[in-house]
Amino acid sequence: MKSPTHPAHVTLRHRERFALSPERSEPRERRTLGTHRPVRVGVIGAGAWGPHVARTFAEETTSALVVLADLDEERLALAQRRFPGVRITTDYSTLFDMTLDAVAIATPPDTHHAIAKACLQQGLHCLVEKPLAMSVADARDLIDTAHAHGRKLMAGHTFEYDPAVLEVRRMVQERELGEVFYLDAVRTEIGRYQLGSDALWDLAPNDVSIANFVFDGTPERVTALAGSFSGRDRTVNDLVYLHLEYPGNRLANIRVSTLDPKETRTTTVVGDEKMVVYDDVSHLEKVRVYDRGARTGAPRDPRERSPASDRYGAISIPYLPPEEPLRVATRHFAECVAGNIEPRTDGLCGLRVVEVLEAAERSLASGGPVEIGVRASARS
Ligand SMILES: NC(=O)c1ccc[n+]([C@@H]2O[C@H](COP(=O)([O-])OP(=O)(O)OC[C@H]3O[C@@H](n4cnc5c(N)ncnc54)[C@H](O)[C@@H]3O)[C@@H](O)[C@H]2O)c1
């Protein structure tokens, strides 16, 4: 490992200079770094997602995009046309000599642990795309490494920064839906096969993070079913069903597929008073609240055999701030680095999602439900 030319004290000095208000509700202009220099960021991975991450860092006043790293020279050349003036490299370890404060890692999931660990050890704050790692042991190791080196570790759970998901969570937490029975999520598309990943590790992290966030907790039990249809050796799961049991008898059912004719990204939450549908594919009406439910109790007509009857009310579409979730997330990361604030989706938040995915793997192997629990030793 090369010795860094920007040892920890440099970043510490900046942290002191950049001290930001931790209040998240402040108007954006008051939360910017003012005349101080922005957080210097490198993005590792210039594939499908990395350039989006790079764009948001480049466009925000809180951060400066300094360098892009990728093994693929063609992708780097494309990225540099988009970001002229930004340095490019095929070797991410050269970032250690560029007086950066932080990196964002947008490489395939099975590379996250090794790259993030090396960067943390070199004193760089890390935003790691989802999933944080591909095992609980590796996710814990990243949390411990970040702690040992006094660096921020943020999981790239973009949907937890989506105003639509925040609104759904608010409705659940403030009991606007009444008593919540279940959450049902569907995320399907065709293709986008990634080496070392599958529908479980590529798509499901989004829905598990949304379910954990909306329910403000982690499931106690996971049951998974999967189907493997494409690929030469049929070891890659194209289709995965997850059944998650949260405390308080709340259920989350998740279906993810990379072999589906339609691109669907919906989350439905059903309560005893209202129901809400979040449709991420919709541009203007991402959240619809249905004043609908089932009336229980004695039937109005004694000839009715069912003790429940349908209740139909109005459908409402709440206003949502037109904010790009990724931009909110990367801005938050830069502010956490500058202001020494713990990211909202910190390493522990990332670990909680990995725990569910790992339990799902065990459930697929055993064919039955798997108990999980966040062990208290993990540091936040
Ligand atoms: N938060 C979100 O909404 C969101 C959306 C899409 C993807 N992602 C995540 O972003 C990550 C990347 O996804 P993608 O779709 O861009 O994948 P991709 O395969 O299109 O791109 C990955 C890039 O990483 C590069 N790479 C691999 N190993 C490297 C290394 N050691 N050093 C430098 N570069 C390396 C590859 O050459 C490739 O260009 C994944 O973790 C994925 O889950 C997140």
Short mmCIF file of N, CA and C in Angstrom, two decimals, residues 168-176 212-217 250:
data_model
loop_
_atom_site.label_atom_id
_atom_site.label_comp_id
_atom_site.label_asym_id
_atom_site.label_seq_id
_atom_site.Cartn_x
_atom_site.Cartn_y
_atom_site.Cartn_z
N VAL A 168 -43.71 7.89 2.63
CA VAL A 168 -44.32 6.62 3.02
C VAL A 168 -43.93 6.27 4.46
N ARG A 169 -42.66 6.46 4.76
CA ARG A 169 -42.20 6.18 6.13
C ARG A 169 -42.92 7.08 7.14
N ARG A 170 -43.04 8.36 6.79
CA ARG A 170 -43.72 9.29 7.70
C ARG A 170 -45.15 8.82 7.97
N MET A 171 -45.83 8.40 6.90
CA MET A 171 -47.23 7.95 7.08
C MET A 171 -47.31 6.72 7.98
N VAL A 172 -46.34 5.83 7.82
CA VAL A 172 -46.34 4.62 8.66
C VAL A 172 -46.01 5.00 10.11
N GLN A 173 -44.95 5.79 10.27
CA GLN A 173 -44.51 6.15 11.63
C GLN A 173 -45.55 6.99 12.37
N GLU A 174 -46.26 7.86 11.63
CA GLU A 174 -47.28 8.72 12.27
C GLU A 174 -48.65 8.06 12.25
N ARG A 175 -48.70 6.81 11.92
CA ARG A 175 -49.91 5.97 11.97
C ARG A 175 -51.04 6.52 11.10
N GLU A 176 -50.67 7.21 10.01
CA GLU A 176 -51.72 7.70 9.12
C GLU A 176 -52.42 6.57 8.37
N ASN A 212 -36.79 -1.89 5.82
CA ASN A 212 -36.18 -1.59 7.13
C ASN A 212 -36.43 -0.13 7.53
N PHE A 213 -36.33 0.75 6.54
CA PHE A 213 -36.47 2.19 6.79
C PHE A 213 -37.92 2.54 7.12
N VAL A 214 -38.84 2.01 6.33
CA VAL A 214 -40.26 2.34 6.53
C VAL A 214 -40.76 1.76 7.87
N PHE A 215 -40.33 0.55 8.17
CA PHE A 215 -40.75 -0.08 9.43
C PHE A 215 -39.86 0.32 10.62
N ASP A 216 -38.76 1.03 10.32
CA ASP A 216 -37.84 1.46 11.37
C ASP A 216 -37.37 0.28 12.21
N GLY A 217 -36.95 -0.76 11.54
CA GLY A 217 -36.47 -1.94 12.26
C GLY A 217 -35.90 -2.96 11.31
N ARG A 250 -45.65 -7.39 11.56
CA ARG A 250 -45.61 -6.71 10.27
C ARG A 250 -44.83 -7.58 9.29
#
